Coordinates of C-alpha atoms in Angstrom, one line a residue:
Chain A
M3 CA -40.5 9.0 10.3
T4 CA -38.5 11.0 7.7
F5 CA -35.2 10.2 6.3
S6 CA -33.6 13.3 8.0
E7 CA -35.3 12.3 11.4
K8 CA -34.4 8.6 11.1
Y9 CA -30.6 9.3 10.3
K10 CA -30.2 12.6 12.2
D11 CA -27.1 11.6 13.9
E12 CA -25.4 10.0 10.9
I13 CA -26.4 12.7 8.5
A14 CA -24.8 15.2 11.1
E15 CA -21.6 13.2 11.2
I16 CA -21.5 13.4 7.5
L17 CA -22.1 17.0 7.3
S18 CA -19.3 17.5 9.7
R19 CA -16.7 16.3 7.3
Y20 CA -17.1 19.0 4.7
P21 CA -16.8 22.8 4.8
V22 CA -19.5 22.9 2.1
K23 CA -22.8 21.2 2.6
R24 CA -23.3 20.1 -1.0
S25 CA -20.2 17.7 -0.8
A26 CA -22.6 15.3 1.5
L27 CA -24.7 14.6 -1.3
I28 CA -23.3 11.5 -2.5
P29 CA -22.9 10.0 1.1
L30 CA -26.4 10.9 1.9
L31 CA -27.7 9.3 -1.1
Y32 CA -25.9 6.1 0.1
V33 CA -27.8 6.3 3.4
A34 CA -30.9 6.6 1.6
Q35 CA -30.2 3.7 -0.7
R36 CA -29.1 1.5 2.3
D37 CA -32.5 2.2 3.8
Q38 CA -34.8 1.3 1.1
G39 CA -32.6 -0.3 -1.3
Y40 CA -33.0 2.4 -3.7
V41 CA -33.3 6.2 -3.6
T42 CA -36.9 7.1 -3.1
E43 CA -38.3 10.5 -4.3
S44 CA -39.2 11.5 -0.7
A45 CA -35.4 10.7 0.3
M46 CA -34.5 12.9 -2.5
K47 CA -36.5 15.9 -1.3
D48 CA -35.4 15.5 2.2
I49 CA -31.8 15.4 1.2
A50 CA -32.5 18.6 -0.9
Q51 CA -33.7 20.3 2.1
I52 CA -31.0 19.2 4.3
L53 CA -28.1 20.4 1.8
K54 CA -30.3 23.4 0.8
L55 CA -30.4 22.4 -2.8
T56 CA -33.5 22.2 -5.4
P57 CA -34.7 18.8 -5.9
P58 CA -33.6 18.9 -9.6
Q59 CA -30.1 19.6 -8.5
V60 CA -30.4 16.3 -6.2
Y61 CA -31.9 14.6 -9.3
E62 CA -29.3 15.8 -11.8
T63 CA -26.5 14.5 -9.8
I64 CA -28.0 11.2 -8.9
T65 CA -28.9 10.3 -12.5
F66 CA -24.9 10.9 -13.4
Y67 CA -23.8 8.0 -11.1
T68 CA -24.4 4.3 -12.0
M69 CA -24.5 3.1 -8.5
F70 CA -27.7 4.7 -7.4
N71 CA -31.1 2.7 -8.1
L72 CA -33.9 4.9 -8.7
K73 CA -36.4 1.7 -8.4
P74 CA -36.1 -1.5 -6.3
V75 CA -33.6 -4.2 -7.4
G76 CA -33.5 -7.8 -6.2
K77 CA -32.1 -8.6 -2.8
Y78 CA -28.8 -9.7 -4.5
H79 CA -27.8 -7.5 -7.3
L80 CA -25.4 -9.4 -9.7
Q81 CA -23.0 -7.1 -11.5
V82 CA -20.8 -8.9 -14.1
C83 CA -17.9 -6.9 -15.5
K84 CA -17.8 -7.3 -19.4
S85 CA -14.9 -5.0 -20.2
L86 CA -12.3 -6.1 -22.3
M87 CA -9.8 -7.5 -19.5
C88 CA -12.9 -9.9 -18.0
A89 CA -14.0 -10.7 -21.6
L90 CA -10.4 -12.2 -22.6
V91 CA -10.9 -14.8 -19.7
G92 CA -14.4 -15.5 -20.2
S93 CA -17.1 -13.1 -18.7
D94 CA -19.3 -13.4 -21.6
T95 CA -19.7 -17.3 -20.6
V96 CA -20.1 -16.2 -17.2
I97 CA -23.1 -13.9 -18.2
E98 CA -24.7 -16.6 -20.2
W99 CA -24.3 -19.1 -17.2
I100 CA -26.3 -16.6 -14.9
K101 CA -29.1 -16.1 -17.6
T102 CA -29.7 -19.7 -17.9
K103 CA -29.6 -20.5 -14.1
L104 CA -31.6 -17.7 -13.0
G105 CA -33.8 -17.2 -16.2
I106 CA -33.2 -13.3 -16.3
A107 CA -31.5 -11.3 -18.7
P108 CA -29.6 -8.3 -18.0
G109 CA -31.5 -5.6 -16.3
E110 CA -34.0 -8.2 -15.1
S111 CA -34.9 -9.7 -11.7
T112 CA -36.1 -13.0 -10.8
A113 CA -39.8 -13.3 -10.0
D114 CA -39.1 -13.9 -6.4
G115 CA -37.2 -10.7 -6.1
L116 CA -33.9 -12.4 -4.9
F117 CA -31.8 -11.8 -7.7
S118 CA -31.3 -9.0 -10.4
L119 CA -28.4 -9.0 -13.2
S120 CA -26.6 -6.2 -14.5
V121 CA -23.7 -6.1 -17.0
V122 CA -21.4 -3.5 -16.1
E123 CA -18.0 -2.1 -17.2
C124 CA -14.5 -2.5 -15.4
L125 CA -14.7 -3.1 -11.5
A126 CA -10.8 -3.0 -11.1
A127 CA -10.3 -6.7 -10.8
C128 CA -8.9 -7.5 -14.3
G129 CA -6.0 -9.8 -13.0
T130 CA -8.6 -11.8 -11.2
G131 CA -11.2 -12.1 -14.0
P132 CA -13.9 -13.2 -14.8
M133 CA -15.6 -11.3 -11.8
M134 CA -18.6 -9.9 -10.4
Q135 CA -19.7 -7.7 -7.6
I136 CA -22.9 -8.7 -5.5
N137 CA -24.0 -5.9 -3.5
E138 CA -20.9 -4.9 -1.6
D139 CA -18.7 -7.7 -2.4
Y140 CA -16.3 -8.9 -4.8
Y141 CA -16.4 -12.4 -6.4
E142 CA -13.5 -13.2 -8.6
R143 CA -11.7 -15.8 -10.9
L144 CA -15.5 -17.3 -11.4
T145 CA -16.1 -20.9 -12.6
E146 CA -19.3 -22.3 -13.3
E147 CA -18.9 -24.3 -10.0
K148 CA -17.9 -21.4 -8.1
L149 CA -20.9 -19.6 -9.2
D150 CA -23.3 -22.4 -8.3
R151 CA -22.0 -22.6 -4.8
I152 CA -22.3 -18.7 -4.6
L153 CA -25.9 -18.6 -5.7
S154 CA -26.6 -21.4 -3.3
D155 CA -25.1 -19.8 -0.3
L156 CA -26.9 -16.4 -0.9
R157 CA -30.1 -18.6 -1.3
S158 CA -29.6 -20.3 1.9
T159 CA -27.6 -18.0 4.3
G160 CA -27.4 -14.7 2.6
T161 CA -23.8 -14.7 2.3
S162 CA -21.1 -16.6 0.8
P163 CA -17.5 -17.3 2.1
L164 CA -16.2 -17.2 -1.9
K165 CA -16.3 -13.4 -1.8
S166 CA -12.7 -11.8 -2.0
G167 CA -10.7 -9.3 -0.1
P168 CA -8.6 -8.0 1.2
F169 CA -7.0 -8.2 -2.1
M170 CA -3.7 -9.5 -3.0
W171 CA -3.0 -11.1 -6.6
P172 CA -0.9 -13.2 -6.9
E173 CA -0.8 -14.6 -3.7
P174 CA 2.9 -14.7 -2.7
A175 CA 4.0 -18.5 -2.8
S176 CA 6.5 -18.1 0.1
A177 CA 8.0 -15.4 2.3
E178 CA 10.9 -14.9 0.2
Q179 CA 9.4 -14.5 -3.3
G180 CA 10.8 -11.7 -4.8
V181 CA 7.8 -10.6 -7.1
Chain B
M13 CA 13.6 -15.1 -11.8
P14 CA 15.1 -11.7 -11.3
K15 CA 15.0 -10.7 -7.9
H16 CA 15.0 -6.9 -6.8
E17 CA 14.0 -5.1 -3.6
L18 CA 10.0 -4.3 -3.2
I19 CA 9.1 -1.3 -1.8
L20 CA 5.3 -0.7 -1.8
L21 CA 4.5 -4.3 -1.7
K22 CA 7.1 -5.5 0.7
N23 CA 5.2 -5.4 3.8
M24 CA 2.2 -7.1 2.5
M25 CA 4.6 -10.0 1.3
Q26 CA 5.3 -10.7 4.9
P27 CA 3.6 -13.8 6.2
G28 CA 0.9 -12.8 8.7
Y29 CA 1.0 -9.1 7.9
T30 CA -2.5 -7.7 8.4
G31 CA -2.1 -4.1 7.5
S32 CA -3.0 -3.0 11.1
L33 CA -1.5 -0.2 12.8
A34 CA 0.7 -2.3 15.0
D35 CA 1.8 -4.2 12.1
Y36 CA 2.7 -1.0 10.2
E37 CA 4.6 0.2 13.0
K38 CA 6.7 -2.7 13.6
T39 CA 8.0 -2.4 9.9
G40 CA 9.0 1.3 10.6
G41 CA 5.6 2.8 9.5
Y42 CA 5.1 6.5 10.6
Q43 CA 8.7 7.0 11.1
A44 CA 8.8 9.4 7.9
L45 CA 6.0 11.5 9.6
R46 CA 8.1 11.3 12.9
M47 CA 11.0 12.6 11.0
S48 CA 9.3 15.2 9.1
L49 CA 6.8 17.2 11.0
G50 CA 8.1 20.1 12.8
K51 CA 11.7 18.8 11.7
I52 CA 11.8 19.2 8.1
A53 CA 10.3 22.4 6.7
P54 CA 7.1 21.7 4.3
T55 CA 9.0 23.2 1.3
D56 CA 12.2 21.0 2.0
V57 CA 9.8 17.9 2.0
T58 CA 8.7 19.3 -1.5
T59 CA 12.3 19.6 -2.7
M60 CA 12.8 16.1 -1.6
V61 CA 10.2 14.7 -3.6
R62 CA 11.3 16.8 -6.6
K63 CA 14.8 15.6 -6.3
S64 CA 13.5 12.0 -6.0
G65 CA 12.1 12.4 -9.6
L66 CA 8.5 10.7 -8.2
R67 CA 6.0 11.0 -11.1
G68 CA 2.3 10.5 -10.8
R69 CA 1.3 6.8 -11.0
G70 CA -2.3 7.5 -11.9
G71 CA -1.7 8.0 -15.7
A72 CA -0.3 11.3 -16.8
G73 CA 3.0 10.9 -14.9
F74 CA 3.6 14.5 -14.1
P75 CA 6.4 15.1 -11.6
T76 CA 5.0 15.3 -8.2
G77 CA 7.2 17.7 -6.4
V78 CA 6.7 20.1 -9.4
K79 CA 3.0 19.9 -9.0
W80 CA 3.0 20.7 -5.4
G81 CA 5.3 23.7 -6.1
F82 CA 2.7 25.1 -8.3
L83 CA 0.3 25.9 -5.2
P84 CA 0.5 29.7 -4.3
K85 CA 3.1 30.4 -1.5
E86 CA 1.5 33.4 -0.4
Y87 CA -2.1 32.1 -0.1
Q88 CA -3.1 32.1 3.7
G89 CA -6.6 30.2 3.4
P90 CA -7.3 26.5 3.3
R91 CA -5.7 24.1 0.9
Y92 CA -6.8 20.7 -0.1
L93 CA -5.3 17.2 -0.6
C94 CA -7.1 14.7 -2.5
C95 CA -6.1 11.1 -2.8
N96 CA -7.2 9.7 -6.3
A97 CA -8.5 6.2 -5.4
D98 CA -11.0 6.3 -8.0
E99 CA -9.3 3.3 -9.9
S100 CA -11.5 2.8 -12.9
E101 CA -9.1 2.3 -15.9
P102 CA -9.7 -1.0 -17.5
G103 CA -6.7 -3.2 -16.9
T104 CA -5.7 -1.5 -13.6
F105 CA -6.2 -2.9 -10.1
K106 CA -2.9 -1.9 -8.0
D107 CA -4.4 0.8 -5.8
R108 CA -7.2 -1.7 -4.5
Q109 CA -4.2 -4.2 -3.4
L110 CA -2.4 -1.0 -1.6
M111 CA -5.4 0.4 0.1
E112 CA -6.8 -3.1 1.3
R113 CA -3.7 -4.7 2.3
D114 CA -1.5 -1.8 3.7
P115 CA -3.7 1.2 4.3
H116 CA -1.4 3.1 6.6
Q117 CA 1.3 3.2 4.1
V118 CA -1.2 5.3 2.1
L119 CA -2.2 7.3 4.8
E120 CA 1.2 8.1 6.2
G121 CA 1.8 9.1 2.6
I122 CA -1.4 11.4 2.6
V123 CA -0.4 13.0 6.0
L124 CA 3.0 13.7 4.6
A125 CA 1.6 15.4 1.4
C126 CA -0.9 17.6 3.6
Y127 CA 2.3 18.6 5.6
A128 CA 4.3 19.5 2.4
I129 CA 1.5 21.6 0.8
G130 CA 0.0 22.9 4.1
A131 CA -3.3 21.4 3.7
E132 CA -5.2 20.5 6.8
T133 CA -7.8 18.2 5.3
G134 CA -7.4 15.3 2.9
Y135 CA -10.0 13.4 1.1
I136 CA -9.7 10.1 0.0
Y137 CA -11.9 10.0 -3.3
I138 CA -12.3 6.1 -3.7
R139 CA -14.4 4.4 -6.4
G140 CA -17.8 3.6 -5.1
E141 CA -17.5 0.0 -5.8
M142 CA -14.7 -0.5 -3.7
V143 CA -16.9 -0.9 -0.4
L144 CA -14.2 -3.4 1.3
A145 CA -11.3 -1.0 0.7
S146 CA -13.2 2.1 1.9
K147 CA -13.9 0.2 5.2
I148 CA -10.3 -0.8 5.7
L149 CA -9.2 2.8 5.0
E150 CA -11.9 4.0 7.5
R151 CA -10.7 1.7 10.3
A152 CA -7.1 2.6 9.5
I153 CA -7.9 6.2 10.0
D154 CA -9.6 5.7 13.2
E155 CA -6.4 3.7 14.4
A156 CA -4.1 6.5 13.0
R157 CA -6.3 9.3 14.6
A158 CA -6.2 7.4 18.0
A159 CA -2.6 7.1 17.7
G160 CA -2.1 10.8 17.1
Y161 CA -0.9 10.5 13.3
I162 CA -4.0 12.2 11.8
G163 CA -6.0 14.7 13.3
K164 CA -5.4 18.1 15.5
N165 CA -1.7 18.4 16.4
I166 CA 0.0 15.4 15.3
L167 CA 2.4 13.9 17.5
G168 CA 2.5 17.2 19.6
T169 CA 3.8 19.2 16.5
G170 CA 1.2 21.7 16.1
V171 CA 0.4 20.2 12.8
N172 CA -3.1 19.4 11.8
A173 CA -4.3 17.2 9.1
D174 CA -7.6 15.3 9.0
V175 CA -8.3 12.8 6.3
W176 CA -11.8 11.5 5.3
V177 CA -12.8 8.7 3.0
H178 CA -15.3 10.0 0.3
R179 CA -17.0 7.2 -2.1
G180 CA -17.6 8.1 -5.6
A181 CA -20.7 6.3 -7.1
G182 CA -19.5 4.5 -10.3
A183 CA -18.3 7.1 -12.8
Y184 CA -15.0 6.5 -14.6
I185 CA -14.5 10.1 -15.6
C186 CA -14.1 11.0 -11.9
G187 CA -10.8 9.7 -11.9
E188 CA -10.0 12.8 -13.9
E189 CA -8.8 15.3 -11.3
T190 CA -11.1 18.1 -12.2
A191 CA -14.0 15.7 -12.5
L192 CA -13.2 14.3 -9.0
L193 CA -13.3 17.7 -7.5
E194 CA -16.8 18.5 -9.2
S195 CA -17.8 15.1 -7.8
L196 CA -16.5 15.8 -4.4
E197 CA -18.4 19.1 -4.4
G198 CA -21.7 17.0 -4.8
K199 CA -22.3 17.6 -8.5
R200 CA -22.1 15.6 -11.6
G201 CA -18.8 14.5 -12.5
L202 CA -18.0 16.7 -15.4
P203 CA -14.4 17.9 -15.9
R204 CA -13.7 21.5 -15.8
I205 CA -11.7 23.6 -18.6
K206 CA -8.1 24.1 -17.5
P207 CA -6.6 26.6 -16.7
P208 CA -7.2 27.4 -14.0
F209 CA -5.5 24.4 -12.5
P210 CA -6.5 22.8 -9.2
A211 CA -3.2 24.0 -7.8
T212 CA -4.9 27.4 -7.7
H213 CA -8.7 26.8 -8.3
G214 CA -9.3 23.3 -7.0
L215 CA -11.7 22.0 -4.3
Y216 CA -14.2 24.7 -3.3
N217 CA -12.1 26.8 -5.5
K218 CA -9.1 26.7 -3.0
P219 CA -5.4 25.5 -3.9
T220 CA -5.7 21.8 -4.1
V221 CA -3.4 18.7 -5.1
V222 CA -4.7 15.6 -6.5
N223 CA -2.6 12.6 -6.3
N224 CA -2.7 8.9 -7.1
V225 CA -2.7 6.3 -4.4
E226 CA 0.4 4.8 -5.6
T227 CA 2.1 8.0 -5.9
L228 CA 1.3 8.9 -2.1
A229 CA 2.4 5.5 -0.9
N230 CA 5.9 6.1 -2.3
L231 CA 6.3 9.3 0.0
P232 CA 7.3 7.7 3.3
H233 CA 10.1 5.8 1.5
I234 CA 11.5 8.7 0.0
I235 CA 11.5 10.5 3.4
N236 CA 12.9 7.6 5.1
R237 CA 15.7 6.6 2.9
G238 CA 16.4 9.9 1.0
P239 CA 15.7 11.1 -2.7
E240 CA 18.9 10.2 -4.0
W241 CA 18.0 6.5 -3.0
F242 CA 14.7 6.7 -4.9
A243 CA 16.1 8.5 -7.7
A244 CA 18.8 5.8 -8.4
I245 CA 15.9 3.0 -9.0
G246 CA 14.6 2.3 -12.3
S247 CA 15.5 4.4 -15.4
P248 CA 16.8 7.6 -14.1
P249 CA 16.6 10.5 -14.6
K250 CA 13.1 10.7 -15.9
S251 CA 11.4 7.3 -14.9
T252 CA 12.8 6.8 -11.2
G253 CA 11.3 4.3 -8.5
T254 CA 9.3 1.1 -9.0
R255 CA 5.8 0.7 -10.7
V256 CA 3.5 -1.8 -9.7
F257 CA 2.4 -3.2 -13.1
C258 CA -0.9 -5.0 -13.2
V259 CA -0.7 -7.7 -15.7
S260 CA -4.2 -9.0 -17.1
G261 CA -5.3 -11.3 -20.0
H262 CA -3.8 -14.1 -21.4
V263 CA -1.0 -15.0 -19.1
K264 CA -0.6 -17.8 -16.8
R265 CA -0.2 -15.7 -13.6
P266 CA -1.9 -12.3 -13.9
G267 CA -1.5 -10.0 -11.0
N268 CA 0.5 -7.1 -9.6
Y269 CA 4.1 -6.9 -9.9
E270 CA 6.2 -4.4 -8.6
V271 CA 9.4 -3.9 -10.6
P272 CA 12.1 -1.1 -11.1
M273 CA 11.0 1.0 -14.2
G274 CA 12.9 0.2 -17.1
M275 CA 12.2 -3.5 -17.0
T276 CA 11.0 -5.0 -20.6
V277 CA 7.8 -6.0 -21.5
R278 CA 9.3 -9.4 -22.3
E279 CA 10.5 -9.8 -18.9
L280 CA 7.2 -8.7 -17.2
V281 CA 5.3 -11.0 -19.5
Y282 CA 7.2 -14.1 -19.6
E283 CA 9.5 -14.0 -16.4
Y284 CA 6.8 -12.4 -13.9
A285 CA 3.7 -13.3 -15.4
G286 CA 4.6 -16.7 -16.3
G287 CA 4.4 -16.3 -20.2
M288 CA 1.3 -17.2 -22.4
R289 CA -1.8 -19.0 -20.7
S290 CA -1.6 -21.3 -23.8
D291 CA 0.9 -22.1 -26.0
K292 CA -0.3 -19.7 -28.7
P293 CA 2.0 -16.9 -29.4
L294 CA 1.5 -13.2 -27.7
K295 CA -0.3 -11.1 -30.4
A296 CA -1.0 -7.8 -28.6
I297 CA -0.2 -5.8 -25.5
I298 CA -1.8 -2.7 -23.8
P299 CA 1.2 -1.4 -21.8
G300 CA -0.7 1.4 -19.6
G301 CA -4.4 0.8 -19.2
A302 CA -7.3 1.0 -21.6
S303 CA -6.2 4.4 -22.6
A304 CA -2.9 3.5 -24.0
P305 CA -2.3 2.5 -27.7
F306 CA -1.7 -1.3 -28.5
L307 CA 1.5 -2.7 -28.9
T308 CA 2.8 -5.8 -30.9
P309 CA 5.5 -8.6 -30.3
A310 CA 7.9 -6.2 -32.0
H311 CA 7.8 -4.2 -28.8
L312 CA 8.6 -6.8 -26.6
D313 CA 11.9 -5.4 -25.7
V314 CA 10.6 -2.0 -25.0
K315 CA 11.6 -0.8 -21.5
L316 CA 8.5 -0.2 -19.4
D317 CA 9.4 3.7 -18.3
F318 CA 7.8 6.6 -19.5
E319 CA 10.2 7.7 -22.4
H320 CA 10.6 4.1 -23.9
V321 CA 6.9 3.3 -24.0
A322 CA 6.2 6.9 -25.4
A323 CA 8.9 6.1 -27.9
A324 CA 7.2 2.9 -29.1
G325 CA 3.9 4.9 -29.8
S326 CA 2.1 4.3 -26.6
M327 CA 2.3 5.5 -22.9
L328 CA 2.9 4.0 -19.5
G329 CA -0.3 5.4 -18.2
S330 CA -2.0 3.6 -15.2
G331 CA 0.6 0.5 -15.2
G332 CA -2.2 -1.9 -16.6
V333 CA -0.3 -4.3 -18.8
T334 CA -3.0 -6.5 -20.8
V335 CA -1.9 -9.3 -23.1
M336 CA -3.5 -11.0 -25.8
E337 CA -2.7 -14.3 -27.5
E338 CA -2.9 -14.9 -31.1
G339 CA -6.5 -15.6 -32.0
T340 CA -7.8 -12.5 -30.4
S341 CA -9.8 -10.3 -32.8
M342 CA -8.4 -7.0 -32.7
V343 CA -11.7 -5.4 -33.9
W344 CA -13.6 -7.1 -31.3
A345 CA -10.9 -6.1 -28.7
A346 CA -11.3 -2.5 -30.0
L347 CA -14.7 -2.8 -29.7
R348 CA -14.9 -3.9 -26.2
L349 CA -12.9 -0.9 -25.2
M350 CA -14.9 1.4 -27.2
E351 CA -18.0 0.3 -25.6
F352 CA -16.3 1.1 -22.3
F353 CA -15.6 4.6 -23.3
Y354 CA -19.0 5.1 -24.9
H355 CA -20.6 4.0 -21.8
E356 CA -18.4 6.2 -19.5
S357 CA -18.5 9.4 -21.5
C358 CA -19.6 12.1 -19.3
G359 CA -21.6 13.8 -22.3
K360 CA -19.8 17.3 -21.6
C361 CA -18.4 17.7 -25.0
S362 CA -20.0 16.8 -28.3
P363 CA -17.0 15.3 -30.1
C364 CA -16.9 12.7 -27.4
R365 CA -20.5 12.2 -26.6
E366 CA -21.5 11.7 -30.2
G367 CA -18.3 10.3 -31.5
S368 CA -18.2 7.4 -29.2
S369 CA -21.3 6.4 -30.2
W370 CA -20.6 6.8 -33.8
L371 CA -17.4 4.7 -33.3
V372 CA -19.0 1.8 -31.4
Q373 CA -22.0 1.6 -34.3
T374 CA -19.3 1.5 -36.8
L375 CA -17.3 -1.0 -35.0
R376 CA -20.3 -3.3 -34.4
R377 CA -21.3 -3.3 -38.0
I378 CA -17.9 -4.3 -39.2
L379 CA -17.7 -7.1 -36.7
A380 CA -21.0 -8.1 -37.7
K381 CA -19.9 -8.3 -41.3
R382 CA -21.9 -5.6 -42.4
G383 CA -19.2 -3.1 -43.2
R384 CA -18.1 -1.0 -46.0
M385 CA -14.4 -0.2 -47.0
E386 CA -15.1 3.4 -46.6
D387 CA -15.9 2.7 -42.7
L388 CA -12.1 2.5 -42.1
E389 CA -11.7 6.1 -43.3
T390 CA -14.7 7.3 -41.3
L391 CA -13.2 5.7 -38.2
L392 CA -10.1 7.7 -38.6
D393 CA -12.0 10.7 -39.6
L394 CA -13.8 10.4 -36.3
C395 CA -11.0 9.8 -34.2
K396 CA -9.2 12.7 -35.5
N397 CA -12.0 15.1 -34.9
I398 CA -12.3 13.8 -31.3
A399 CA -8.6 13.6 -29.8
G400 CA -7.7 17.0 -28.8
R401 CA -11.2 18.3 -29.1
T402 CA -12.6 17.9 -25.6
V403 CA -12.2 19.5 -22.3
C404 CA -10.4 16.5 -20.8
A405 CA -8.1 13.5 -22.0
F406 CA -10.9 11.2 -22.5
G407 CA -11.3 12.1 -26.0
D408 CA -7.5 11.1 -26.6
A409 CA -8.0 7.9 -24.6
E410 CA -11.1 6.8 -26.7
V411 CA -9.6 6.7 -30.1
A412 CA -6.4 5.1 -28.9
P413 CA -7.7 1.3 -29.2
I414 CA -9.1 2.2 -32.8
Q415 CA -6.0 3.9 -34.2
S416 CA -3.7 1.6 -32.8
T417 CA -5.5 -1.7 -34.0
L418 CA -5.9 0.1 -37.5
K419 CA -2.4 0.8 -37.6
H420 CA -1.0 -2.7 -36.5
W421 CA -3.9 -5.1 -37.8
R422 CA -5.7 -3.1 -40.5
Q423 CA -5.9 -6.5 -42.3
E424 CA -8.4 -8.0 -39.8
Y425 CA -10.8 -5.0 -40.6
V426 CA -10.4 -5.3 -44.2
E427 CA -10.8 -9.1 -44.0
L428 CA -14.3 -8.7 -42.1
I429 CA -15.3 -6.2 -44.9
N430 CA -14.2 -8.4 -47.7
E431 CA -16.4 -11.1 -46.3
A432 CA -19.1 -8.7 -45.9
E433 CA -18.8 -7.8 -49.5
A434 CA -18.5 -11.0 -50.8
A435 CA -21.6 -12.4 -49.1
N436 CA -23.4 -9.2 -50.0
L437 CA -24.4 -8.8 -46.6
I438 CA -24.1 -5.0 -46.6
R439 CA -27.3 -3.4 -45.4
P440 CA -28.1 -0.5 -43.1
E441 CA -27.9 -1.0 -39.3
P442 CA -30.5 0.6 -37.2
V443 CA -29.2 3.4 -35.3
R444 CA -29.1 2.5 -31.4
H445 CA -28.3 5.1 -28.6

């Protein structure tokens, strides 16, 4: 079944949000990525047809954005923020911990295909650094113990209660706190 | 600790507040919408916002009501409102909290803005990484639509305003308003040459307003309590209201603090954020996100409002305040920020595309103790040839860390180069792209 047949209803709903079809490009690429873990060439061609674009028009857009994968990544994609604000509170150390614990460098995946590591720029969680994103979830104020627990949770259950949100920082100490 | 009234963070500070529609309505939510739609003329809403003195909270600080007033009055076709939720400026993390903890406050602001400018469609362009925030917003939109606050014939007034969440996909430049529009149109997020401005030629070439999340969240309060109330808060007449300052770096209590504009850096850092994490003295402050030039301890008594921060040689920008302690290498700090800008340059303009790479390589060489004294002039020369020579303000932003660290801590650069010269370590570094 092609991409457009498989997600017919979802595609129609997305298209209904925009007066110009091409605006649906990024949302449709997300659907394709959710389907396979990355955006396949056939999905790109299918999306081009749906939006009345040429495949190069889809390709030129997809390559501009960092969140689309053009090849498979691990089941859990660890993205550690290395920007200044996280670096001030220890993100370089977190990267070293992950490299040691998983035996992979940024841009690599573990042999079992479970984990991939990327080093990324700011994820807008500067007050709770060091932090990382794994797939759709943020993990903040990382310590080595917390990292161990997250990796263990993901291995055993596929999710971790240590993910954060809804975001509030600092947490109010009491109801009458003024700041 | 000084006490003051919270506006934007007030609801979420209440124990048990979940951000649901029911919770928001209990706190007086959507009253501003009930008071306005069909009762106050859209032009009068714009006048109220102009009188409040509200300025954009995303970075540039342009007066919101004035921006709305630029839309062509005679134009009869579709208009658009875009909520800029592409929060990507290093040091800034306030919009995420506003969206995740009190989404209806943002949505009410969006519908009020749609009403004021005559837009029947609003898009929330949210950075792609913020998946939870986008899910929370989508849920809130469903709730608001079911309750008649969003959609066709809102509250039976005949006003239409539909709102959609549109996730970006990891490009900092899409926070620049014209790049945001390009991206929303399904293209690479390259900034457009201005003029024409979005007010006349925006999304799909139609009149469009782009407003930041925090800016829009202020609107229900301005309508409910009047523009004079808002205009009296902060540092009138040019910096009114509160700001949600995001404090990060070497402080004891980093986080989001909503304070009236005009509070000093010292109060924010030492009274709200708890002072320095260790007992080391403060060395450097970035007052408004990565694009803002660094300040020094000599600026601790600078008031955090648009005018005073500008007079001190920096900018209030997005409200991201980053604090660094004594012992932090300023050359390293400049490099880390420069690596961000190099990574995020969209590549449209040669000075930025090529210059950011050159700046990173030069800084890396100096930090690796392979620098030469003439590198300092090269850095400044590059900065001079990038700033003001690009389509958007990205070029000005990327030179700020280098120019300001060279201005205040030039000696640190010199010492690294002296060490290199003493050890005779100078040798060419291979060019990496």
